Coordinates of C-alpha atoms in Angstrom, one line a residue:
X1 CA 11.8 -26.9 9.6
X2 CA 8.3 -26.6 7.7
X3 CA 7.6 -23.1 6.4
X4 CA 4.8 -21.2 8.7
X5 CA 1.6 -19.8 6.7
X6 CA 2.1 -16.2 5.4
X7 CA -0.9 -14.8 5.2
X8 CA -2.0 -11.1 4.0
X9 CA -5.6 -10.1 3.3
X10 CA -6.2 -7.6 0.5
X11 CA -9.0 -5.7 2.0
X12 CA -10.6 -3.7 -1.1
X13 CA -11.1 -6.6 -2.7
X14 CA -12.2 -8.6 0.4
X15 CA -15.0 -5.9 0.6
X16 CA -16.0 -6.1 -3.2
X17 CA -16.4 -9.7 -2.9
X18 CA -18.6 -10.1 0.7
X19 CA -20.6 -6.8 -1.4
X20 CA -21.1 -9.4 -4.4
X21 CA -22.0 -12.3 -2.3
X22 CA -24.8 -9.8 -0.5
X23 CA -26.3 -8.1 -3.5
X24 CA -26.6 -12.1 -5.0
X25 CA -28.9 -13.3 -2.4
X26 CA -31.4 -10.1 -3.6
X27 CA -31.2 -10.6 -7.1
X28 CA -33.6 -13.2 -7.3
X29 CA -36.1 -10.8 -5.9
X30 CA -35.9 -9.2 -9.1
X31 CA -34.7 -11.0 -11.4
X32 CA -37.2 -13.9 -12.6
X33 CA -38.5 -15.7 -15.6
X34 CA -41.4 -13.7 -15.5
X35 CA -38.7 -10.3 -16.0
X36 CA -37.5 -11.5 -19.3
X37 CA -40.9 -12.8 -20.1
X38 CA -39.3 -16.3 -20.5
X39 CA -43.0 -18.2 -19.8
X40 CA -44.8 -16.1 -22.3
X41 CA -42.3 -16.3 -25.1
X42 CA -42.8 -20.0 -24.2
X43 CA -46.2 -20.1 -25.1
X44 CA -45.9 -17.7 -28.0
X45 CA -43.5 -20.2 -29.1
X46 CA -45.3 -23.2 -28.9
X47 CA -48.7 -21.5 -30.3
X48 CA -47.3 -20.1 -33.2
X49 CA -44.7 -22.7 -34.0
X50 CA -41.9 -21.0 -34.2
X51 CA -38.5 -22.5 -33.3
X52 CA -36.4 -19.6 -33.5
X53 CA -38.3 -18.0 -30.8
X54 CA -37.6 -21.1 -28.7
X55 CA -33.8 -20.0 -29.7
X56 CA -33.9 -16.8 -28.2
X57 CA -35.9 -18.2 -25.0
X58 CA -32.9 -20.2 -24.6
X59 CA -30.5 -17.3 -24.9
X60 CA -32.4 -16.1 -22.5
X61 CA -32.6 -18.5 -19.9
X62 CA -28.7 -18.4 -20.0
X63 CA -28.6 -14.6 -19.9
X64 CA -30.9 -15.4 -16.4
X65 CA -29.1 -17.5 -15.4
X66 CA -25.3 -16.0 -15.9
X67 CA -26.7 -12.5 -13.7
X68 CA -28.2 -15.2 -11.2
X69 CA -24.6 -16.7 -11.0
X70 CA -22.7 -13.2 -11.5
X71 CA -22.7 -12.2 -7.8
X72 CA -22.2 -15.4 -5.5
X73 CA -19.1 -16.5 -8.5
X74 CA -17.3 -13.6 -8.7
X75 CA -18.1 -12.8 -5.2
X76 CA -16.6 -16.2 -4.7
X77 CA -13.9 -15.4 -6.4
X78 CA -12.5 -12.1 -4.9
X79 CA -13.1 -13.6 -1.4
X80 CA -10.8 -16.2 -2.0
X81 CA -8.6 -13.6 -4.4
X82 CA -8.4 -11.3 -1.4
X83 CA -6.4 -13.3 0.7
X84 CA -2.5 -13.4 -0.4
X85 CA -1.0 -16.7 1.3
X86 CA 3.2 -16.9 0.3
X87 CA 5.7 -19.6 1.5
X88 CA 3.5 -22.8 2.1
X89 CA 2.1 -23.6 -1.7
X90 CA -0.3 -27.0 0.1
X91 CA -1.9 -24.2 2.5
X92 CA -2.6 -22.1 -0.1
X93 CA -4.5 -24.3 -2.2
X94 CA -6.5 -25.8 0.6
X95 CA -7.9 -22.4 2.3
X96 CA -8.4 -21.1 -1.3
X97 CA -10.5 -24.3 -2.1
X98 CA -12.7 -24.3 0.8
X99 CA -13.7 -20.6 0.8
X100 CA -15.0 -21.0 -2.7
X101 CA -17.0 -24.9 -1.8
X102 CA -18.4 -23.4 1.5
X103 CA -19.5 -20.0 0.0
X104 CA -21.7 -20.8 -2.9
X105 CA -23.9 -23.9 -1.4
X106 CA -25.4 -22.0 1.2
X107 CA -26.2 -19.5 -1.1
X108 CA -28.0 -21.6 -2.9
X109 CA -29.7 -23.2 -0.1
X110 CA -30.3 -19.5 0.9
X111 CA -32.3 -18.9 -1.9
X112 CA -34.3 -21.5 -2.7
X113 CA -35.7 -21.0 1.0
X114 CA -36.3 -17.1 0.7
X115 CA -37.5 -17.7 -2.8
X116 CA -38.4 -20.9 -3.5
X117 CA -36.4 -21.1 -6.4
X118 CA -33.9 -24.1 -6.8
X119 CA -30.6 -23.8 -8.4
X120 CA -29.6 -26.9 -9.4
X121 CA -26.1 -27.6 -8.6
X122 CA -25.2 -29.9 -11.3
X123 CA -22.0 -30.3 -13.6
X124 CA -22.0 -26.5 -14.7
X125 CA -21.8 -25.4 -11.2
X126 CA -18.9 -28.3 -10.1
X127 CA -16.8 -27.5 -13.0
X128 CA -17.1 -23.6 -12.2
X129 CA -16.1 -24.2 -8.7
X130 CA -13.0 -26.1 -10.1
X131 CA -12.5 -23.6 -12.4
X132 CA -12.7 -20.9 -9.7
X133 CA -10.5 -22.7 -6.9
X134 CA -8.0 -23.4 -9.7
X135 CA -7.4 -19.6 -11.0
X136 CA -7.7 -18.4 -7.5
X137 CA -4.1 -20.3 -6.7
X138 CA -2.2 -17.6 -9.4
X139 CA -2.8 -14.7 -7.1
X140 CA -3.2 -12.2 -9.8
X141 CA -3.5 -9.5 -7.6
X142 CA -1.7 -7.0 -9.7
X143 CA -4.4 -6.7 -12.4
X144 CA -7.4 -4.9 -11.9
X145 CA -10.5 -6.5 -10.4
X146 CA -12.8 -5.8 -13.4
X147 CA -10.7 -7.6 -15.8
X148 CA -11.1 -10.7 -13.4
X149 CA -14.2 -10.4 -13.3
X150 CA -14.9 -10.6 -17.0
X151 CA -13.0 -13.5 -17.0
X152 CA -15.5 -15.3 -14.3
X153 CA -18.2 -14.1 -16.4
X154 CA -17.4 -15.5 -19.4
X155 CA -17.0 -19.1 -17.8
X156 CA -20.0 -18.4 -15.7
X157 CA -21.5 -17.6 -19.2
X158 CA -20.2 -20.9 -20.9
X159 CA -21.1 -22.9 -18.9
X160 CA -24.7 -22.1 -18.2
X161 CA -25.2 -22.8 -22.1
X162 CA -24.3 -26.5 -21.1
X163 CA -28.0 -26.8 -19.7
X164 CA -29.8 -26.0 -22.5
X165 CA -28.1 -28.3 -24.7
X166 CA -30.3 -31.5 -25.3
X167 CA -27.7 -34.0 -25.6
X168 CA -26.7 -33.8 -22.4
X169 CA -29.9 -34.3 -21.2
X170 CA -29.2 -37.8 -18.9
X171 CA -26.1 -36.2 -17.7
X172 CA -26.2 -33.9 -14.6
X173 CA -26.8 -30.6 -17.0
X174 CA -29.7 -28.0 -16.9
X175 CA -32.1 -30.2 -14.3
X176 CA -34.0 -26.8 -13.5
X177 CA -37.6 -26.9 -14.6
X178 CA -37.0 -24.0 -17.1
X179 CA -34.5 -25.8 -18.9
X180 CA -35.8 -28.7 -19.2
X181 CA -38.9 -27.7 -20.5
X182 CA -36.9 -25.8 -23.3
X183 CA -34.9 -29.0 -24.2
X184 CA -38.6 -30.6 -24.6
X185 CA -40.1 -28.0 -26.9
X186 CA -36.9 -28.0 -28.7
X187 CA -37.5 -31.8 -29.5
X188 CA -41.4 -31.0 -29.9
X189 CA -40.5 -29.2 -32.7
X190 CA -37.3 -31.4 -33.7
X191 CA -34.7 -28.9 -33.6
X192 CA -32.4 -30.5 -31.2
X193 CA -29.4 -30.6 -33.3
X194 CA -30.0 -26.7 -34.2
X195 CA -29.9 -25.9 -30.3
X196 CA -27.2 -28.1 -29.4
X197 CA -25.3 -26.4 -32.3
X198 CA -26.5 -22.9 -30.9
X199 CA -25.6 -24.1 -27.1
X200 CA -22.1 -25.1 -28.4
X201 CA -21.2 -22.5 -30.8
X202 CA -21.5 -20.3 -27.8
X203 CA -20.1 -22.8 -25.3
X204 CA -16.7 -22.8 -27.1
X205 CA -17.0 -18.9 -28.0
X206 CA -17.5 -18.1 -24.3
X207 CA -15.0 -20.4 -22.7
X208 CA -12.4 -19.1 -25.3
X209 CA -12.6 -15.5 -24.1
X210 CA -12.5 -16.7 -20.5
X211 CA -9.2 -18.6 -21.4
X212 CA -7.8 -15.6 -23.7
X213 CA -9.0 -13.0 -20.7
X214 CA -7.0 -15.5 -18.3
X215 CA -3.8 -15.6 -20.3
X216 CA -3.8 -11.5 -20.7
X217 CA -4.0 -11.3 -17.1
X218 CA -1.7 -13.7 -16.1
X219 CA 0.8 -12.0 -18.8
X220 CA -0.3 -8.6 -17.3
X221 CA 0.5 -9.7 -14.3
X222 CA 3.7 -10.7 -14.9
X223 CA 4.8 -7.6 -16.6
X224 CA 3.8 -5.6 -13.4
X225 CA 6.1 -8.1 -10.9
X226 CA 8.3 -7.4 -13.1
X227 CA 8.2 -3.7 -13.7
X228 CA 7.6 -3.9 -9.5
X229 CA 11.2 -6.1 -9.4
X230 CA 12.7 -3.6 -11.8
X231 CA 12.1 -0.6 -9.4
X232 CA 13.1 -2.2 -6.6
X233 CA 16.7 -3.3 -8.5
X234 CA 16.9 0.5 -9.5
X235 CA 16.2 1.6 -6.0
X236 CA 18.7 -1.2 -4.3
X237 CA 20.9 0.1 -7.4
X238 CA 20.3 4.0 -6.0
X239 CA 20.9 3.5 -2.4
X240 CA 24.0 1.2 -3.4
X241 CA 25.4 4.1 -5.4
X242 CA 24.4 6.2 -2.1
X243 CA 26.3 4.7 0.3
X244 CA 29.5 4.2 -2.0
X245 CA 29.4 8.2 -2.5
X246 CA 28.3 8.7 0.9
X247 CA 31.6 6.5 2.5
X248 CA 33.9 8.4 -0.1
X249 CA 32.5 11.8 1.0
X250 CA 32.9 10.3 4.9
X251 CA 36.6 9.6 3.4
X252 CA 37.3 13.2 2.1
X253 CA 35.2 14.1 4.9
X254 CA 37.9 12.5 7.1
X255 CA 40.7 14.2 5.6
X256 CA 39.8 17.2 6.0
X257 CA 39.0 17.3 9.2
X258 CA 42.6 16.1 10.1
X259 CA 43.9 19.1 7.4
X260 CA 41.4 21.5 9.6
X261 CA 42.6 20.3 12.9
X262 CA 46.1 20.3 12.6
X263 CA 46.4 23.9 11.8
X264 CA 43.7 24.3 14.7
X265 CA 45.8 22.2 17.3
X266 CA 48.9 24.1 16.5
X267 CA 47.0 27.7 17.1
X268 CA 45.5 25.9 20.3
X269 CA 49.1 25.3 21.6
X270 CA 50.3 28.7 20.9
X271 CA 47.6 30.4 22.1
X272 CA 48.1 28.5 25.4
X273 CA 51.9 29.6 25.5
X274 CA 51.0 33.2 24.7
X275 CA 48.0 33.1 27.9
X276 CA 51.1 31.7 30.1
X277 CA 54.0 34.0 28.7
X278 CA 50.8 36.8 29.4
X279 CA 50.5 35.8 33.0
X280 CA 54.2 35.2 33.6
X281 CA 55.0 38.9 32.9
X282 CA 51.8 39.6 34.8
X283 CA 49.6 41.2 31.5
X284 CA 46.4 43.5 32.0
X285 CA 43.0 41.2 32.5
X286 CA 41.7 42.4 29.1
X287 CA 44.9 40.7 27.4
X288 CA 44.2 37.6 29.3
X289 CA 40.8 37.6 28.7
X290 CA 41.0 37.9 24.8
X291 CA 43.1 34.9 25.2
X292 CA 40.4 32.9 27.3
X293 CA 37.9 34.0 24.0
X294 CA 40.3 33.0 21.4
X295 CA 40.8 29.0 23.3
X296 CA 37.0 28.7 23.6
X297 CA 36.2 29.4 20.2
X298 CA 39.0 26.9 18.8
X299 CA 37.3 24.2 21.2
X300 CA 34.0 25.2 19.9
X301 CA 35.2 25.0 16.3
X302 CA 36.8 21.8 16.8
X303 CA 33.6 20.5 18.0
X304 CA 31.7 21.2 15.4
X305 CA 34.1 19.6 12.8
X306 CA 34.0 16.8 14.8
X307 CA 29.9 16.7 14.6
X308 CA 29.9 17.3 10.8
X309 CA 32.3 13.9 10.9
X310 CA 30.5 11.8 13.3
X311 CA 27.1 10.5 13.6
X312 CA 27.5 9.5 17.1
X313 CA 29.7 12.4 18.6
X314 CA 26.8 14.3 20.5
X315 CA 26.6 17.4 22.9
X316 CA 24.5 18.7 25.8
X317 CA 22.9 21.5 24.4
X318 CA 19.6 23.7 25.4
X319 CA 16.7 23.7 23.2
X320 CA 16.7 27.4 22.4
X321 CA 20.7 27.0 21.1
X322 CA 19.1 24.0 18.9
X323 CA 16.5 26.3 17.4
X324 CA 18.6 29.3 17.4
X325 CA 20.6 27.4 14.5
X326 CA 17.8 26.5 12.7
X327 CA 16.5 30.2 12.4
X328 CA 20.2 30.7 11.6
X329 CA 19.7 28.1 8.5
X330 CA 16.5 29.5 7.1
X331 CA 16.7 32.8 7.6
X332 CA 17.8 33.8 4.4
X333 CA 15.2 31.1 2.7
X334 CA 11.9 32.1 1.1
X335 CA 10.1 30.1 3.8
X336 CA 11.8 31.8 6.7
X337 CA 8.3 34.2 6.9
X338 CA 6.3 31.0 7.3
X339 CA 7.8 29.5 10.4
X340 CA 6.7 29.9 13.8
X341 CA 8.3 28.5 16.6
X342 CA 6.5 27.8 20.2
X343 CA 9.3 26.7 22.5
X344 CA 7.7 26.2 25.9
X345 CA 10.8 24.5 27.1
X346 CA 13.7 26.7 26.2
X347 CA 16.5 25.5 29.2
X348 CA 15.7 21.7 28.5
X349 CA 18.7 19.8 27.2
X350 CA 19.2 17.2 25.1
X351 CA 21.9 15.1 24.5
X352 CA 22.3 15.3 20.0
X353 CA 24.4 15.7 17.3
X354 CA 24.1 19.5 17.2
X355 CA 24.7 19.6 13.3
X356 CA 22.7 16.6 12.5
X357 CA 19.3 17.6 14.4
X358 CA 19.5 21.2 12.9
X359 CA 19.7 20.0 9.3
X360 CA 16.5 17.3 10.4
X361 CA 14.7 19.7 11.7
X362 CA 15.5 22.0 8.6
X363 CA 14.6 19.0 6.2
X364 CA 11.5 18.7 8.0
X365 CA 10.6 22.6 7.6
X366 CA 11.4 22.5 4.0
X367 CA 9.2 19.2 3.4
X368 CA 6.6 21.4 5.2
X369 CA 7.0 24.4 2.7
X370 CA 6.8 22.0 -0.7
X371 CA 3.1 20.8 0.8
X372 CA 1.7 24.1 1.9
X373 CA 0.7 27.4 -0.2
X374 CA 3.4 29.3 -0.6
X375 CA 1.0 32.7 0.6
X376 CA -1.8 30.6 2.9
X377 CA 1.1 28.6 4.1
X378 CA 1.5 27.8 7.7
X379 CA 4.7 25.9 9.4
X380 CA 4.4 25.7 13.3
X381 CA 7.4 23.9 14.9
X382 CA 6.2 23.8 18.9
X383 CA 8.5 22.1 21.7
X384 CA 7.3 20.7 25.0
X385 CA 7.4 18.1 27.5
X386 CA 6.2 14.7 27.1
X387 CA 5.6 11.8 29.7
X388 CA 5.8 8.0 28.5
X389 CA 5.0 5.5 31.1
X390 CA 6.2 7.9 33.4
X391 CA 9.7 9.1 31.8
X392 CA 10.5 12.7 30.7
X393 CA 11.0 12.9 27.1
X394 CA 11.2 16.5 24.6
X395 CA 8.0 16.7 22.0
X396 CA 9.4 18.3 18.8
X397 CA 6.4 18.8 16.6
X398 CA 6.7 20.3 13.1
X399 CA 3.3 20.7 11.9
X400 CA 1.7 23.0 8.4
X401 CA -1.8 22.9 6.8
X402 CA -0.3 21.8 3.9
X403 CA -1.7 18.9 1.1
X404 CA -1.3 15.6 3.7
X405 CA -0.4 12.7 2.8
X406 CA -2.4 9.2 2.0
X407 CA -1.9 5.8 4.1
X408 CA 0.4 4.5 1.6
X409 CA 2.4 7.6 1.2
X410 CA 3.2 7.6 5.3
X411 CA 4.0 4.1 4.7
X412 CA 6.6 5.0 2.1
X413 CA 8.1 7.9 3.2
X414 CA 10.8 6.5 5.5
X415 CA 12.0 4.7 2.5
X416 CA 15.4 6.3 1.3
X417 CA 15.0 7.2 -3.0
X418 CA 10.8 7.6 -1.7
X419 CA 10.0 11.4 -2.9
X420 CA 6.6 12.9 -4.2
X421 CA 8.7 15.9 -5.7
X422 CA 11.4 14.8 -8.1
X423 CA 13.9 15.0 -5.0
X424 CA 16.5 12.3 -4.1
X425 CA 14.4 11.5 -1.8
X426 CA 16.9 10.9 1.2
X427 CA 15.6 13.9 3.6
X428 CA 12.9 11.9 6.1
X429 CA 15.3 8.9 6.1
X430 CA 17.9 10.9 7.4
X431 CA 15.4 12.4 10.1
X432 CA 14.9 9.0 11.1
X433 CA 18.6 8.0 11.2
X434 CA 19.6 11.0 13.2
X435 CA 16.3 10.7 15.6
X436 CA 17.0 7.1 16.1
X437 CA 20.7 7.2 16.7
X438 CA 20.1 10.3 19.4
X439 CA 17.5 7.1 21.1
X440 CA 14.5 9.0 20.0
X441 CA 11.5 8.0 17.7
X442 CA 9.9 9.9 15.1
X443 CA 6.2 9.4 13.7
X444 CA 3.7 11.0 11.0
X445 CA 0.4 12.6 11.3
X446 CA -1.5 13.0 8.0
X447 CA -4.4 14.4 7.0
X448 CA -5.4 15.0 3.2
X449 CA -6.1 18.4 2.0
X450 CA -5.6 19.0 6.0
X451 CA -1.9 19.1 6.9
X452 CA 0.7 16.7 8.3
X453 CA 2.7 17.1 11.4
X454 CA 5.7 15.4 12.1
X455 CA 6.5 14.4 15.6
X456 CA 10.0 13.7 17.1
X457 CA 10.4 12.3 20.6
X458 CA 13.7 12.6 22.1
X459 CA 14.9 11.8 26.0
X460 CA 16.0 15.0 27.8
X461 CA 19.5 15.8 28.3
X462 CA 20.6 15.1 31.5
X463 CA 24.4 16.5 33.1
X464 CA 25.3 12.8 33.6
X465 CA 25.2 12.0 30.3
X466 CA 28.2 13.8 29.4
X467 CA 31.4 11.9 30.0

């Protein structure tokens, strides 16, 4: 089977490039021979006789020309940079290719008919859009944009001292009308050799940095994917360690449970002889009725142990018992003040893990406290009905005015070891195990410098659910 096209668009750098490729077609408006006074030095050059004046016109022209080139290039560039294509190496190269050969033509053709200025696409211009289609394969996308950029520059700036070197002169280099009027004062005055010398000096000097600037970011690249592979190892190392301490605590867990219910089981029985022995010699009502007490809150303890044990051993329970617990939990906390609680829907049931959606919903309230001011604070955890394509479900909502979160932060937070606060990290993927396992779902809503508020959606408790 061939490998489909993966394709992910890098959007920042998408929208630096199209910005580039823009402000390009307006530079012309304002950036002429007649701004660096190229003409006039021209003349002055010619009048006076001096050739090293017709040196610095020609650094000039290139210094024109590279901010001409700067925009549509790198613009170029970070278009094609902007769009990440894994698993299908022939796909790659070919989309990468064509977005920088379509782009930069029609910007030239664009502004030689606004401005009636012709850039002459020669062997400069060919070689940089090999140059560009070539780096854009590495998908450097790691390293910041302004280091590629200087990169692009210094090519760009390379090779537009190609067209002022005379000796290329009957090749396809520097055939605008500028350039080539420079090459003909420069053999006017017979100092071709001095500006070919000048033209490659700076050739080579240019074209060095651009290949230094691309081996730093390839190498800087490479250190981040690494550093990125060495956090995700540590992470995979984490949760590994995780689940072995989490299946030996299930383990002991287990144990103890069977240590806790024996004992229990025996007082069950006996308690159940005693309440017959009671009615069999006909006891008083309160006798029998402490008996009755004592049997209901063995099964109740029993259940519980058995909730702390398993994920999947769920209860019917009303929503005010739910929240009742959770008060329970945080009453003694220094948060406890902070919490307010809008239960519109207090006789609903739902079918949970009892233990496991009271220590969510405490994880929740506690992740609510570390974003908010600890006097300004506010913590709002408000139930009610919710309808989804017609089907009853329970809202749980645990909202504060807290710090918010940004895009990338939602993103990650679901991640077990993902923390903000030197935690472990494992609290909202544990909400999302216990939400998910009771059939429910659970989302984020994030504002910066606003407040986040946490939304669980659960299906109501119904009497048939209970076997």
């Amino acid at each position: 089977m061939p490998k489909q096209l993966s394709m992910k668009i890098h959007k920042p750098t998408l929208f630096i490039g199209i910005s580039l490729m823009f402000f390009s077609l307006f530079m012309p408006s304002f950036l002429t021979i007649d701004t660096f006074h190229i003409t006039e030095d021209l003349v002055i050059s010619i009048r006076t006789s001096q050739p090293v004046l017709l040196i610095n016109v020609a650094l000039q022209l290139v210094t024109l020309n590279v901010l001409r080139s700067l925009g549509h290039y790198c613009g170029a560039f970070l278009i094609a940079e902007s769009i990440v294509i894994t698993d299908n190496n022939r796909w790659k190269m070919l989309i990468k290719a064509l977005i920088v050969c379509v782009i930069i033509p029609p910007v030239y053709f664009m502004v030689e008919q606004f401005y009636h200025i012709h850039y002459d696409f020669g062997v400069p211009a060919l070689a940089l859009l090999c140059l560009l289609t070539l780096i854009s394969q590495a998908n450097y996308n790691l390293v910041s944009i302004i280091k590629k950029v200087l990169m692009v520059t210094s090519f760009i700036a390379a090779m537009q001292f190609l067209d002022v070197m005379p000796t290329l002169n009957n090749l396809p280099f520097g055939r605008g009308e500028t350039s080539r009027e420079v090459k003909m004062i420069a053999a006017f005055f017979e100092i071709e050799d001095t500006l070919n010398f000048f033209a490659l000096v700076f050739f080579l000097l240019f074209f060095f940095v651009g290949v230094l600037l691309f081996f730093l970011i390839r190498d800087e690249n490479k250190l981040r994917l690494i550093s990125e592979l060495k956090e995700q190892n540590e992470r995979m190392i984490m949760e590994s360690r995780m689940r072995a301490l989490e299946n030996r605590t299930t383990m002991e867990l287990r144990h103890l449970v069977h240590d806790l219910k024996s004992p229990l089981a025996s007082a069950q029985v006996l308690v159940g002889v005693l309440k017959v022995s009671a009615q069999a010699v006909q006891a008083n009502n309160k006798t029998l009725e402490y008996f009755e007490h004592i049997e209901n809150s063995i099964d109740r303890m029993s259940n519980m142990i058995s909730e702390i044990l398993y994920e999947n051993h769920f209860s019917l329970l009303p929503t005010k018992e739910i929240i009742s617990s959770v008060l329970s939990q945080i009453s003694i906390s220094q948060y406890s003040s902070l919490v307010q609680v809008l239960n519109n829907i207090p006789e609903q049931l739902l079918h949970v893990n009892k233990i496991r959606i009271v220590r969510a919903l405490v994880n929740l309230i506690e992740n609510s406290f570390y974003a908010v001011d600890p006097e300004k604070g506010k913590i709002v955890v408000a139930l009610d009905e919710h309808q989804i394509d017609q089907q009853q479900f329970v809202k749980i909502s645990v909202s504060d005015n807290g710090k918010g979160m940004t895009e990338e932060e939602i993103d990650s937070a679901w991640i077990s070891g993902y923390s903000t606060r030197d935690s472990h990290g494992l609290g909202l993927a544990f909400v999302k195990q216990v939400i998910t396992n009771s059939g429910g779902t659970v989302s984020i809503q994030s504002t910066v410098n606003t407040g986040t508020t946490v939304v669980l959606i659960l299906p109501k408790g119904e009497l048939s659910n209970v076997s």
